[in-house]
Amino acid sequence: MANGTVRRVRFWGMALSAMVALAGCDSSPTPTNSLGLNSRYNDEQPALSGDGRWLAFVSNRNGSNQIAVYDLRQRRFVDLPGLNQSSAIAQNPSLSLTGRYITYIINDRGRPEISLYDRETQQSEILSQRYSSWVRNPKISPDGRYVVFETARRGQWDVEVLDRGPNIELDVPDGSPVQ
């Protein structure tokens, strides 16, 4: 190989190495794994809390459709003990103002039920037990008192409003007056 050719190969080799090193210094996050949003997993049905901090969605990251909650401010997933059940399929999440309450559809035995999860107490409860018909698309009010959903109780899809009652702890930001 000629002396000039060897120099060009070394030059381009060093230039390529420098470009690769500089590309590795890029500070913009590139989500390529299950630790961030937009991974290789199927993520769908997003819902945003009223304060814009929390994002809930359905994901198959654990092998079945489960609810995941992501803190947009801290850019990390939140642990939700007691929310997801390995034998159940979760769908249609909805968040209250600060993300304290999450309503969703859970399908455990072939029949959809509306469930409510309280992130403070880490407890889930079924809200649609008194409905013998099919239910779908629950949405929770910003303060967490009301849940609206669709029901086929009359043989067609109708809208129902469920009042959780005046004695529940409302989802209001800390320090805000309760109305």
PDB file of C-alpha atoms in Angstrom:
ATOM      1  CA  MET A   1       0.000   0.000   0.000  1.00  0.00           C
ATOM      2  CA  ALA A   2       1.304   3.439  -0.880  1.00  0.00           C
ATOM      3  CA  ASN A   3       2.348   5.766   1.895  1.00  0.00           C
ATOM      4  CA  GLY A   4      -0.369   8.344   0.967  1.00  0.00           C
ATOM      5  CA  THR A   5      -3.088   5.683   1.016  1.00  0.00           C
ATOM      6  CA  VAL A   6      -2.071   4.547   4.513  1.00  0.00           C
ATOM      7  CA  ARG A   7      -2.282   8.150   5.740  1.00  0.00           C
ATOM      8  CA  ARG A   8      -5.786   8.588   4.252  1.00  0.00           C
ATOM      9  CA  VAL A   9      -6.999   5.336   5.845  1.00  0.00           C
ATOM     10  CA  ARG A  10      -5.608   6.412   9.249  1.00  0.00           C
ATOM     11  CA  PHE A  11      -7.139   9.897   8.854  1.00  0.00           C
ATOM     12  CA  TRP A  12     -10.588   8.552   7.984  1.00  0.00           C
ATOM     13  CA  GLY A  13     -10.352   5.923  10.709  1.00  0.00           C
ATOM     14  CA  MET A  14      -9.538   8.587  13.321  1.00  0.00           C
ATOM     15  CA  ALA A  15     -12.245  10.905  11.938  1.00  0.00           C
ATOM     16  CA  LEU A  16     -14.821   8.110  12.109  1.00  0.00           C
ATOM     17  CA  SER A  17     -13.769   7.265  15.684  1.00  0.00           C
ATOM     18  CA  ALA A  18     -14.134  10.924  16.681  1.00  0.00           C
ATOM     19  CA  MET A  19     -17.620  11.134  15.134  1.00  0.00           C
ATOM     20  CA  VAL A  20     -18.720   7.992  16.975  1.00  0.00           C
ATOM     21  CA  ALA A  21     -17.356   9.365  20.250  1.00  0.00           C
ATOM     22  CA  LEU A  22     -19.133  12.690  19.753  1.00  0.00           C
ATOM     23  CA  ALA A  23     -22.402  10.972  18.852  1.00  0.00           C
ATOM     24  CA  GLY A  24     -22.182   9.088  22.146  1.00  0.00           C
ATOM     25  CA  CYS A  25     -22.123  12.440  23.984  1.00  0.00           C
ATOM     26  CA  ASP A  26     -25.583  13.436  22.730  1.00  0.00           C
ATOM     27  CA  SER A  27     -27.647  14.456  25.771  1.00  0.00           C
ATOM     28  CA  SER A  28     -31.100  13.843  24.257  1.00  0.00           C
ATOM     29  CA  PRO A  29     -32.695  10.667  25.653  1.00  0.00           C
ATOM     30  CA  THR A  30     -33.444   7.936  23.170  1.00  0.00           C
ATOM     31  CA  PRO A  31     -35.892   5.487  24.736  1.00  0.00           C
ATOM     32  CA  THR A  32     -34.850   2.075  23.465  1.00  0.00           C
ATOM     33  CA  ASN A  33     -35.826  -0.139  26.370  1.00  0.00           C
ATOM     34  CA  SER A  34     -38.761  -0.806  28.692  1.00  0.00           C
ATOM     35  CA  LEU A  35     -37.586   1.815  31.197  1.00  0.00           C
ATOM     36  CA  GLY A  36     -38.938   4.744  29.194  1.00  0.00           C
ATOM     37  CA  LEU A  37     -41.820   5.674  26.969  1.00  0.00           C
ATOM     38  CA  ASN A  38     -42.000   4.568  23.350  1.00  0.00           C
ATOM     39  CA  SER A  39     -40.308   1.241  23.849  1.00  0.00           C
ATOM     40  CA  ARG A  40     -40.602  -1.859  21.713  1.00  0.00           C
ATOM     41  CA  TYR A  41     -43.722  -2.818  23.682  1.00  0.00           C
ATOM     42  CA  ASN A  42     -47.321  -2.124  22.722  1.00  0.00           C
ATOM     43  CA  ASP A  43     -48.452   0.963  24.654  1.00  0.00           C
ATOM     44  CA  GLU A  44     -51.963   2.292  24.033  1.00  0.00           C
ATOM     45  CA  GLN A  45     -55.020   4.090  25.449  1.00  0.00           C
ATOM     46  CA  PRO A  46     -53.160   7.027  27.054  1.00  0.00           C
ATOM     47  CA  ALA A  47     -54.769   9.229  29.698  1.00  0.00           C
ATOM     48  CA  LEU A  48     -53.293  12.380  31.216  1.00  0.00           C
ATOM     49  CA  SER A  49     -53.987  13.675  34.716  1.00  0.00           C
ATOM     50  CA  GLY A  50     -55.592  17.102  35.016  1.00  0.00           C
ATOM     51  CA  ASP A  51     -52.379  18.662  36.311  1.00  0.00           C
ATOM     52  CA  GLY A  52     -50.422  17.237  33.357  1.00  0.00           C
ATOM     53  CA  ARG A  53     -47.888  15.375  35.488  1.00  0.00           C
ATOM     54  CA  TRP A  54     -49.078  11.765  35.257  1.00  0.00           C
ATOM     55  CA  LEU A  55     -49.589   9.613  32.187  1.00  0.00           C
ATOM     56  CA  ALA A  56     -51.491   6.335  32.465  1.00  0.00           C
ATOM     57  CA  PHE A  57     -51.712   3.841  29.635  1.00  0.00           C
ATOM     58  CA  VAL A  58     -52.180   0.177  28.867  1.00  0.00           C
ATOM     59  CA  SER A  59     -48.988  -1.739  28.168  1.00  0.00           C
ATOM     60  CA  ASN A  60     -48.004  -5.331  27.500  1.00  0.00           C
ATOM     61  CA  ARG A  61     -44.535  -4.892  29.043  1.00  0.00           C
ATOM     62  CA  ASN A  62     -45.224  -7.649  31.581  1.00  0.00           C
ATOM     63  CA  GLY A  63     -46.784 -10.105  29.142  1.00  0.00           C
ATOM     64  CA  SER A  64     -50.439  -9.020  29.489  1.00  0.00           C
ATOM     65  CA  ASN A  65     -52.392  -5.784  29.193  1.00  0.00           C
ATOM     66  CA  GLN A  66     -51.813  -3.867  32.410  1.00  0.00           C
ATOM     67  CA  ILE A  67     -52.028  -0.251  33.532  1.00  0.00           C
ATOM     68  CA  ALA A  68     -48.747   1.643  33.713  1.00  0.00           C
ATOM     69  CA  VAL A  69     -48.327   5.127  35.188  1.00  0.00           C
ATOM     70  CA  TYR A  70     -45.449   7.350  34.164  1.00  0.00           C
ATOM     71  CA  ASP A  71     -44.335  10.494  36.011  1.00  0.00           C
ATOM     72  CA  LEU A  72     -43.666  13.007  33.231  1.00  0.00           C
ATOM     73  CA  ARG A  73     -41.834  15.389  35.588  1.00  0.00           C
ATOM     74  CA  GLN A  74     -39.357  12.821  36.935  1.00  0.00           C
ATOM     75  CA  ARG A  75     -39.380  10.687  33.765  1.00  0.00           C
ATOM     76  CA  ARG A  76     -39.906   7.370  35.498  1.00  0.00           C
ATOM     77  CA  PHE A  77     -42.557   4.732  36.029  1.00  0.00           C
ATOM     78  CA  VAL A  78     -44.459   4.615  39.319  1.00  0.00           C
ATOM     79  CA  ASP A  79     -44.935   1.441  41.366  1.00  0.00           C
ATOM     80  CA  LEU A  80     -48.618   0.572  41.729  1.00  0.00           C
ATOM     81  CA  PRO A  81     -48.919  -2.228  44.303  1.00  0.00           C
ATOM     82  CA  GLY A  82     -52.366  -3.826  44.241  1.00  0.00           C
ATOM     83  CA  LEU A  83     -53.420  -2.386  40.876  1.00  0.00           C
ATOM     84  CA  ASN A  84     -52.583  -5.010  38.277  1.00  0.00           C
ATOM     85  CA  GLN A  85     -53.584  -8.623  38.641  1.00  0.00           C
ATOM     86  CA  SER A  86     -51.705 -11.218  36.639  1.00  0.00           C
ATOM     87  CA  SER A  87     -54.898 -13.042  35.572  1.00  0.00           C
ATOM     88  CA  ALA A  88     -56.832  -9.907  34.540  1.00  0.00           C
ATOM     89  CA  ILE A  89     -56.789  -7.671  31.480  1.00  0.00           C
ATOM     90  CA  ALA A  90     -56.910  -3.917  32.170  1.00  0.00           C
ATOM     91  CA  GLN A  91     -58.170  -1.289  29.718  1.00  0.00           C
ATOM     92  CA  ASN A  92     -59.266   2.355  29.393  1.00  0.00           C
ATOM     93  CA  PRO A  93     -57.483   4.132  32.266  1.00  0.00           C
ATOM     94  CA  SER A  94     -58.634   7.558  33.420  1.00  0.00           C
ATOM     95  CA  LEU A  95     -56.890   9.790  35.988  1.00  0.00           C
ATOM     96  CA  SER A  96     -58.172  12.346  38.473  1.00  0.00           C
ATOM     97  CA  LEU A  97     -56.579  15.796  38.812  1.00  0.00           C
ATOM     98  CA  THR A  98     -53.319  14.835  40.531  1.00  0.00           C
ATOM     99  CA  GLY A  99     -53.432  11.174  39.508  1.00  0.00           C
ATOM    100  CA  ARG A 100     -54.469   9.947  42.934  1.00  0.00           C
ATOM    101  CA  TYR A 101     -57.455   8.038  41.562  1.00  0.00           C
ATOM    102  CA  ILE A 102     -57.364   5.800  38.500  1.00  0.00           C
ATOM    103  CA  THR A 103     -60.491   4.276  37.019  1.00  0.00           C
ATOM    104  CA  TYR A 104     -60.233   1.532  34.444  1.00  0.00           C
ATOM    105  CA  ILE A 105     -61.943  -1.525  33.027  1.00  0.00           C
ATOM    106  CA  ILE A 106     -60.777  -4.855  34.352  1.00  0.00           C
ATOM    107  CA  ASN A 107     -61.747  -8.119  32.719  1.00  0.00           C
ATOM    108  CA  ASP A 108     -61.019 -11.080  34.944  1.00  0.00           C
ATOM    109  CA  ARG A 109     -63.748 -13.634  34.238  1.00  0.00           C
ATOM    110  CA  GLY A 110     -64.908 -12.609  30.780  1.00  0.00           C
ATOM    111  CA  ARG A 111     -67.053  -9.727  32.041  1.00  0.00           C
ATOM    112  CA  PRO A 112     -65.773  -6.146  32.169  1.00  0.00           C
ATOM    113  CA  GLU A 113     -65.980  -4.322  35.502  1.00  0.00           C
ATOM    114  CA  ILE A 114     -65.149  -0.731  36.386  1.00  0.00           C
ATOM    115  CA  SER A 115     -62.449  -0.570  38.994  1.00  0.00           C
ATOM    116  CA  LEU A 116     -61.022   2.347  40.942  1.00  0.00           C
ATOM    117  CA  TYR A 117     -57.471   2.401  42.304  1.00  0.00           C
ATOM    118  CA  ASP A 118     -56.414   4.847  45.022  1.00  0.00           C
ATOM    119  CA  ARG A 119     -52.671   5.527  44.838  1.00  0.00           C
ATOM    120  CA  GLU A 120     -52.662   6.848  48.434  1.00  0.00           C
ATOM    121  CA  THR A 121     -54.095   3.701  50.019  1.00  0.00           C
ATOM    122  CA  GLN A 122     -52.853   1.346  47.269  1.00  0.00           C
ATOM    123  CA  GLN A 123     -56.305  -0.272  47.211  1.00  0.00           C
ATOM    124  CA  SER A 124     -58.547  -1.242  44.301  1.00  0.00           C
ATOM    125  CA  GLU A 125     -62.310  -1.569  44.418  1.00  0.00           C
ATOM    126  CA  ILE A 126     -64.916  -2.649  41.880  1.00  0.00           C
ATOM    127  CA  LEU A 127     -67.434   0.165  41.288  1.00  0.00           C
ATOM    128  CA  SER A 128     -69.789  -1.577  38.854  1.00  0.00           C
ATOM    129  CA  GLN A 129     -70.936  -4.541  40.964  1.00  0.00           C
ATOM    130  CA  ARG A 130     -74.557  -3.387  41.008  1.00  0.00           C
ATOM    131  CA  TYR A 131     -74.655  -3.202  37.190  1.00  0.00           C
ATOM    132  CA  SER A 132     -75.667  -6.515  35.671  1.00  0.00           C
ATOM    133  CA  SER A 133     -75.025  -5.258  32.136  1.00  0.00           C
ATOM    134  CA  TRP A 134     -71.871  -4.559  30.169  1.00  0.00           C
ATOM    135  CA  VAL A 135     -69.873  -1.426  30.992  1.00  0.00           C
ATOM    136  CA  ARG A 136     -67.123   0.415  29.136  1.00  0.00           C
ATOM    137  CA  ASN A 137     -65.088   3.645  28.857  1.00  0.00           C
ATOM    138  CA  PRO A 138     -64.968   4.930  32.455  1.00  0.00           C
ATOM    139  CA  LYS A 139     -63.786   8.501  33.091  1.00  0.00           C
ATOM    140  CA  ILE A 140     -63.225  10.009  36.528  1.00  0.00           C
ATOM    141  CA  SER A 141     -63.918  13.629  37.434  1.00  0.00           C
ATOM    142  CA  PRO A 142     -60.915  15.789  38.353  1.00  0.00           C
ATOM    143  CA  ASP A 143     -61.796  15.705  42.071  1.00  0.00           C
ATOM    144  CA  GLY A 144     -62.393  11.938  42.019  1.00  0.00           C
ATOM    145  CA  ARG A 145     -65.993  12.024  43.223  1.00  0.00           C
ATOM    146  CA  TYR A 146     -67.797  11.127  39.989  1.00  0.00           C
ATOM    147  CA  VAL A 147     -67.218   8.364  37.472  1.00  0.00           C
ATOM    148  CA  VAL A 148     -69.000   8.443  34.116  1.00  0.00           C
ATOM    149  CA  PHE A 149     -69.170   5.406  31.872  1.00  0.00           C
ATOM    150  CA  GLU A 150     -71.233   3.651  29.238  1.00  0.00           C
ATOM    151  CA  THR A 151     -73.592   0.818  30.084  1.00  0.00           C
ATOM    152  CA  ALA A 152     -75.769  -1.478  27.977  1.00  0.00           C
ATOM    153  CA  ARG A 153     -78.361  -1.847  30.727  1.00  0.00           C
ATOM    154  CA  ARG A 154     -81.291  -0.842  28.451  1.00  0.00           C
ATOM    155  CA  GLY A 155     -80.103  -2.823  25.431  1.00  0.00           C
ATOM    156  CA  GLN A 156     -78.224   0.139  23.959  1.00  0.00           C
ATOM    157  CA  TRP A 157     -75.197   2.127  25.063  1.00  0.00           C
ATOM    158  CA  ASP A 158     -76.208   4.834  27.549  1.00  0.00           C
ATOM    159  CA  VAL A 159     -74.172   7.161  29.750  1.00  0.00           C
ATOM    160  CA  GLU A 160     -74.282   6.675  33.517  1.00  0.00           C
ATOM    161  CA  VAL A 161     -72.915   8.906  36.268  1.00  0.00           C
ATOM    162  CA  LEU A 162     -71.791   7.228  39.466  1.00  0.00           C
ATOM    163  CA  ASP A 163     -71.486   9.487  42.524  1.00  0.00           C
ATOM    164  CA  ARG A 164     -68.932   8.042  44.946  1.00  0.00           C
ATOM    165  CA  GLY A 165     -70.495  10.152  47.689  1.00  0.00           C
ATOM    166  CA  PRO A 166     -69.763  13.273  49.702  1.00  0.00           C
ATOM    167  CA  ASN A 167     -67.570  11.485  52.237  1.00  0.00           C
ATOM    168  CA  ILE A 168     -64.729  10.426  49.936  1.00  0.00           C
ATOM    169  CA  GLU A 169     -61.396  12.184  50.145  1.00  0.00           C
ATOM    170  CA  LEU A 170     -61.330  14.463  47.110  1.00  0.00           C
ATOM    171  CA  ASP A 171     -58.311  14.728  44.837  1.00  0.00           C
ATOM    172  CA  VAL A 172     -57.270  18.338  45.304  1.00  0.00           C
ATOM    173  CA  PRO A 173     -53.719  19.719  45.251  1.00  0.00           C
ATOM    174  CA  ASP A 174     -52.111  20.099  48.671  1.00  0.00           C
ATOM    175  CA  GLY A 175     -53.063  23.404  50.256  1.00  0.00           C
ATOM    176  CA  SER A 176     -56.080  23.950  48.011  1.00  0.00           C
ATOM    177  CA  PRO A 177     -59.426  24.702  49.697  1.00  0.00           C
ATOM    178  CA  VAL A 178     -61.999  21.928  49.460  1.00  0.00           C
ATOM    179  CA  GLN A 179     -65.263  23.218  47.989  1.00  0.00           C
TER     180      GLN A 179
END
